[in-house]
Amino acid sequence: SGRTQRALRLVRNVPVGEAMETAELRLGYRMGSGVRSTVPDVANKRSGIIECSVPPCPLKASGELDNYVFMIDRISDDGDTVFARYTYQLQFSLNGDYTVFFDGCCRPPSIEGLMNNAGLVFHLRAGIQLYAEGMNGGAERDYMKQSLKFYMPPVVHLRLQGNAYESPQCTPVCGAGTGQGACTLRFQLQGLHPELEYQSKIRYRLATVNEMGRYRCLEHSIL
């Protein structure tokens, strides 16, 4: 098409001293899944952090590791939301469960108008399962070839002082006759697995506090 793809550079804030490490932007992986995941090498608290897209990585002194370079796919019509992607390669030495993640600190402070976890970390993750034939039922069915596709609105606007501010009929205890519909905000989530075998097995749940990034407040720099 002749179009030039634009790049989005996100500063990593790679730590120089211990006091700066909670502000670091990180892409990486952990061993295991859920709250039981751990760093790949317990003797190295920075193990599992992605330094570059494809190893071997350039020297740190070159400055090429100071940013994660995302490729911009599109920008929303109002120009407020950028849709971008970062591609990297991982080689796992063992079969089993893994967690890949993207996290950083910090969300804008409340003085900028953000009321949802202002000034705290953000954390996004996905699970990877690697099984050999005969391991965890691998001999009984074909290996999963595709991943779940998940869609939701990129931005959900919440009322600054809650729904009750604009809906006085909403009470703290919503129930019959109290305007329950005005007490909540609803938006759609869509999950679809391309493989028929897994389409009836899709489930949702709320993330734990550690899955939402609280571990960074407790472990500091240890993933």
Short mmCIF file of C-alpha atoms in Angstrom, two decimals:
data_model
loop_
_atom_site.label_atom_id
_atom_site.label_comp_id
_atom_site.label_asym_id
_atom_site.label_seq_id
_atom_site.Cartn_x
_atom_site.Cartn_y
_atom_site.Cartn_z
CA SER A 1 0.00 0.00 0.00
CA GLY A 2 3.01 2.29 0.27
CA ARG A 3 2.07 3.38 3.81
CA THR A 4 4.84 4.09 6.31
CA GLN A 5 4.31 2.40 9.68
CA ARG A 6 4.99 4.67 12.62
CA ALA A 7 6.80 3.69 15.80
CA LEU A 8 5.90 4.43 19.41
CA ARG A 9 8.87 4.57 21.79
CA LEU A 10 8.10 3.88 25.45
CA VAL A 11 10.85 4.85 27.88
CA ARG A 12 11.71 1.86 30.07
CA ASN A 13 13.18 3.79 33.03
CA VAL A 14 15.80 1.06 33.43
CA PRO A 15 16.98 1.35 37.04
CA VAL A 16 20.27 2.88 38.02
CA GLY A 17 19.69 2.51 41.74
CA GLU A 18 17.43 0.47 43.99
CA ALA A 19 15.14 3.43 44.71
CA MET A 20 14.18 3.80 41.05
CA GLU A 21 13.20 0.24 40.21
CA THR A 22 9.47 0.46 40.92
CA ALA A 23 9.12 3.02 38.11
CA GLU A 24 10.51 0.66 35.47
CA LEU A 25 8.40 -0.32 32.45
CA ARG A 26 8.74 -4.06 31.88
CA LEU A 27 7.94 -6.77 29.37
CA GLY A 28 8.83 -10.25 30.50
CA TYR A 29 7.82 -13.72 31.61
CA ARG A 30 7.47 -15.73 34.81
CA MET A 31 7.46 -19.45 35.59
CA GLY A 32 4.02 -20.81 36.42
CA SER A 33 0.64 -19.08 36.30
CA GLY A 34 -1.66 -17.06 38.53
CA VAL A 35 -0.47 -16.05 41.99
CA ARG A 36 2.04 -18.94 42.05
CA SER A 37 4.27 -17.59 39.29
CA THR A 38 7.93 -16.91 40.09
CA VAL A 39 10.98 -15.41 38.41
CA PRO A 40 12.87 -17.92 36.20
CA ASP A 41 16.06 -17.59 38.25
CA VAL A 42 15.42 -16.92 41.95
CA ALA A 43 19.06 -15.82 42.36
CA ASN A 44 18.58 -13.06 39.78
CA LYS A 45 15.67 -10.72 40.52
CA ARG A 46 15.81 -9.29 36.98
CA SER A 47 15.62 -12.65 35.22
CA GLY A 48 12.73 -12.94 32.80
CA ILE A 49 12.73 -9.26 31.75
CA ILE A 50 12.73 -8.73 27.98
CA GLU A 51 15.62 -6.52 26.91
CA CYS A 52 15.12 -6.57 23.13
CA SER A 53 12.89 -8.11 20.45
CA VAL A 54 15.30 -10.74 19.14
CA PRO A 55 18.46 -11.93 20.96
CA PRO A 56 21.37 -11.34 21.00
CA CYS A 57 20.67 -7.87 22.36
CA PRO A 58 22.93 -4.87 21.78
CA LEU A 59 25.11 -3.59 24.60
CA LYS A 60 23.35 -1.52 27.24
CA ALA A 61 25.84 1.30 26.72
CA SER A 62 24.59 1.72 23.14
CA GLY A 63 21.34 3.25 24.39
CA GLU A 64 19.24 0.94 22.21
CA LEU A 65 17.80 -0.79 25.29
CA ASP A 66 16.47 2.43 26.86
CA ASN A 67 13.10 2.13 25.08
CA TYR A 68 10.57 -0.46 23.97
CA VAL A 69 9.73 0.33 20.34
CA PHE A 70 6.08 -0.47 19.54
CA MET A 71 4.66 -0.38 16.01
CA ILE A 72 1.49 1.71 15.69
CA ASP A 73 -1.38 -0.13 13.99
CA ARG A 74 -3.95 2.66 14.20
CA ILE A 75 -5.13 5.69 16.14
CA SER A 76 -8.70 6.27 17.30
CA ASP A 77 -10.84 8.79 15.44
CA ASP A 78 -10.59 11.30 18.29
CA GLY A 79 -6.82 10.87 18.47
CA ASP A 80 -6.88 9.96 22.17
CA THR A 81 -6.09 6.22 21.88
CA VAL A 82 -3.11 4.63 20.15
CA PHE A 83 -3.26 0.94 19.19
CA ALA A 84 0.28 -0.43 19.00
CA ARG A 85 2.09 -3.79 19.31
CA TYR A 86 5.49 -5.05 20.40
CA THR A 87 6.90 -8.34 19.09
CA TYR A 88 9.59 -10.37 20.82
CA GLN A 89 10.91 -13.93 20.82
CA LEU A 90 11.24 -16.28 23.79
CA GLN A 91 12.78 -19.74 23.93
CA PHE A 92 11.54 -21.83 26.86
CA SER A 93 13.84 -24.66 27.92
CA LEU A 94 11.18 -26.69 29.76
CA ASN A 95 7.55 -27.69 29.21
CA GLY A 96 4.95 -26.33 31.59
CA ASP A 97 3.01 -23.18 32.45
CA TYR A 98 4.38 -19.68 31.88
CA THR A 99 3.10 -16.13 32.28
CA VAL A 100 4.04 -13.28 29.95
CA PHE A 101 3.39 -9.77 31.20
CA PHE A 102 3.58 -6.03 30.55
CA ASP A 103 3.63 -3.72 33.56
CA GLY A 104 4.94 -0.43 34.83
CA CYS A 105 4.47 2.44 37.19
CA CYS A 106 2.78 4.66 37.55
CA ARG A 107 -0.69 5.62 36.47
CA PRO A 108 -1.19 9.41 36.36
CA PRO A 109 -1.79 11.04 39.77
CA SER A 110 -5.31 12.01 40.86
CA ILE A 111 -4.50 15.71 40.30
CA GLU A 112 -4.66 14.96 36.57
CA GLY A 113 -8.22 13.70 36.92
CA LEU A 114 -7.62 9.94 37.18
CA MET A 115 -9.64 8.47 40.06
CA ASN A 116 -9.05 4.78 39.28
CA ASN A 117 -5.91 3.55 41.10
CA ALA A 118 -4.19 6.89 40.60
CA GLY A 119 -0.42 6.77 41.04
CA LEU A 120 -0.33 2.96 41.26
CA VAL A 121 1.14 0.29 39.00
CA PHE A 122 -0.57 -1.31 36.00
CA HIS A 123 -0.12 -4.95 35.02
CA LEU A 124 -1.32 -6.98 32.02
CA ARG A 125 -0.63 -10.70 31.63
CA ALA A 126 -1.41 -13.79 29.59
CA GLY A 127 -0.76 -17.50 30.17
CA ILE A 128 1.24 -19.88 27.97
CA GLN A 129 1.04 -23.67 28.25
CA LEU A 130 3.73 -25.88 26.71
CA TYR A 131 3.16 -29.63 26.91
CA ALA A 132 4.91 -32.54 25.23
CA GLU A 133 3.02 -35.59 23.97
CA GLY A 134 1.76 -37.58 26.91
CA MET A 135 2.17 -34.69 29.34
CA ASN A 136 -0.97 -33.24 30.96
CA GLY A 137 -3.21 -35.13 28.53
CA GLY A 138 -1.12 -34.23 25.49
CA ALA A 139 -1.43 -37.73 24.04
CA GLU A 140 -5.23 -37.67 24.21
CA ARG A 141 -5.89 -34.60 22.07
CA ASP A 142 -4.24 -32.35 19.54
CA TYR A 143 -2.07 -29.53 20.77
CA MET A 144 -3.90 -26.19 20.95
CA LYS A 145 -2.90 -24.26 17.83
CA GLN A 146 -4.62 -20.90 18.47
CA SER A 147 -5.23 -18.58 21.40
CA LEU A 148 -8.36 -17.02 22.86
CA LYS A 149 -9.45 -13.75 21.25
CA PHE A 150 -10.68 -11.19 23.76
CA TYR A 151 -12.36 -7.88 23.01
CA MET A 152 -13.58 -5.02 25.20
CA PRO A 153 -13.94 -1.25 24.84
CA PRO A 154 -10.47 0.40 24.87
CA VAL A 155 -11.82 3.13 27.16
CA VAL A 156 -14.65 2.91 29.71
CA HIS A 157 -15.77 6.30 31.03
CA LEU A 158 -16.84 6.28 34.68
CA ARG A 159 -18.65 9.10 36.47
CA LEU A 160 -16.28 11.08 38.68
CA GLN A 161 -18.46 10.89 41.80
CA GLY A 162 -20.13 7.58 41.01
CA ASN A 163 -23.48 6.77 39.42
CA ALA A 164 -25.38 8.00 42.47
CA TYR A 165 -24.19 11.57 41.75
CA GLU A 166 -26.34 11.70 38.61
CA SER A 167 -28.95 9.17 39.78
CA PRO A 168 -30.24 10.18 43.24
CA GLN A 169 -32.61 7.19 43.28
CA CYS A 170 -29.58 4.92 43.57
CA THR A 171 -28.86 3.98 47.18
CA PRO A 172 -25.72 2.36 48.64
CA VAL A 173 -27.64 -0.91 48.99
CA CYS A 174 -29.21 -1.54 45.60
CA GLY A 175 -32.27 -3.75 45.51
CA ALA A 176 -35.92 -3.89 44.55
CA GLY A 177 -37.45 -0.44 44.25
CA THR A 178 -34.18 1.45 44.75
CA GLY A 179 -33.23 2.08 41.16
CA GLN A 180 -30.76 -0.77 40.86
CA GLY A 181 -30.26 -0.17 37.15
CA ALA A 182 -28.91 3.31 37.87
CA CYS A 183 -26.35 2.02 40.38
CA THR A 184 -24.16 0.14 37.96
CA LEU A 185 -22.31 0.73 34.72
CA ARG A 186 -22.36 -2.05 32.16
CA PHE A 187 -20.17 -2.70 29.15
CA GLN A 188 -19.65 -5.77 27.00
CA LEU A 189 -16.74 -8.21 27.03
CA GLN A 190 -16.41 -10.67 24.19
CA GLY A 191 -14.31 -13.81 24.29
CA LEU A 192 -14.03 -16.28 21.42
CA HIS A 193 -11.78 -19.26 20.84
CA PRO A 194 -11.21 -20.11 17.16
CA GLU A 195 -11.14 -23.84 17.91
CA LEU A 196 -14.55 -25.46 18.43
CA GLU A 197 -13.29 -27.74 21.22
CA TYR A 198 -12.58 -24.81 23.53
CA GLN A 199 -15.49 -22.48 22.71
CA SER A 200 -17.73 -23.90 25.46
CA LYS A 201 -14.90 -23.76 28.03
CA ILE A 202 -14.33 -19.99 28.11
CA ARG A 203 -14.64 -18.53 31.61
CA TYR A 204 -14.10 -15.07 33.11
CA ARG A 205 -13.09 -13.98 36.59
CA LEU A 206 -11.86 -10.87 38.34
CA ALA A 207 -8.07 -10.63 38.63
CA THR A 208 -6.42 -11.02 42.01
CA VAL A 209 -4.60 -8.00 43.48
CA ASN A 210 -1.25 -9.57 42.56
CA GLU A 211 -2.39 -10.13 38.97
CA MET A 212 -3.30 -6.45 38.84
CA GLY A 213 0.22 -5.47 39.89
CA ARG A 214 0.21 -5.24 43.68
CA TYR A 215 3.22 -7.58 43.85
CA ARG A 216 5.38 -4.66 42.68
CA CYS A 217 4.45 -2.73 45.80
CA LEU A 218 5.38 -5.72 48.00
CA GLU A 219 8.37 -7.23 46.21
CA HIS A 220 9.72 -3.89 44.94
CA SER A 221 11.79 -4.93 41.93
CA ILE A 222 11.39 -8.70 42.32
CA LEU A 223 8.91 -10.00 39.74
#
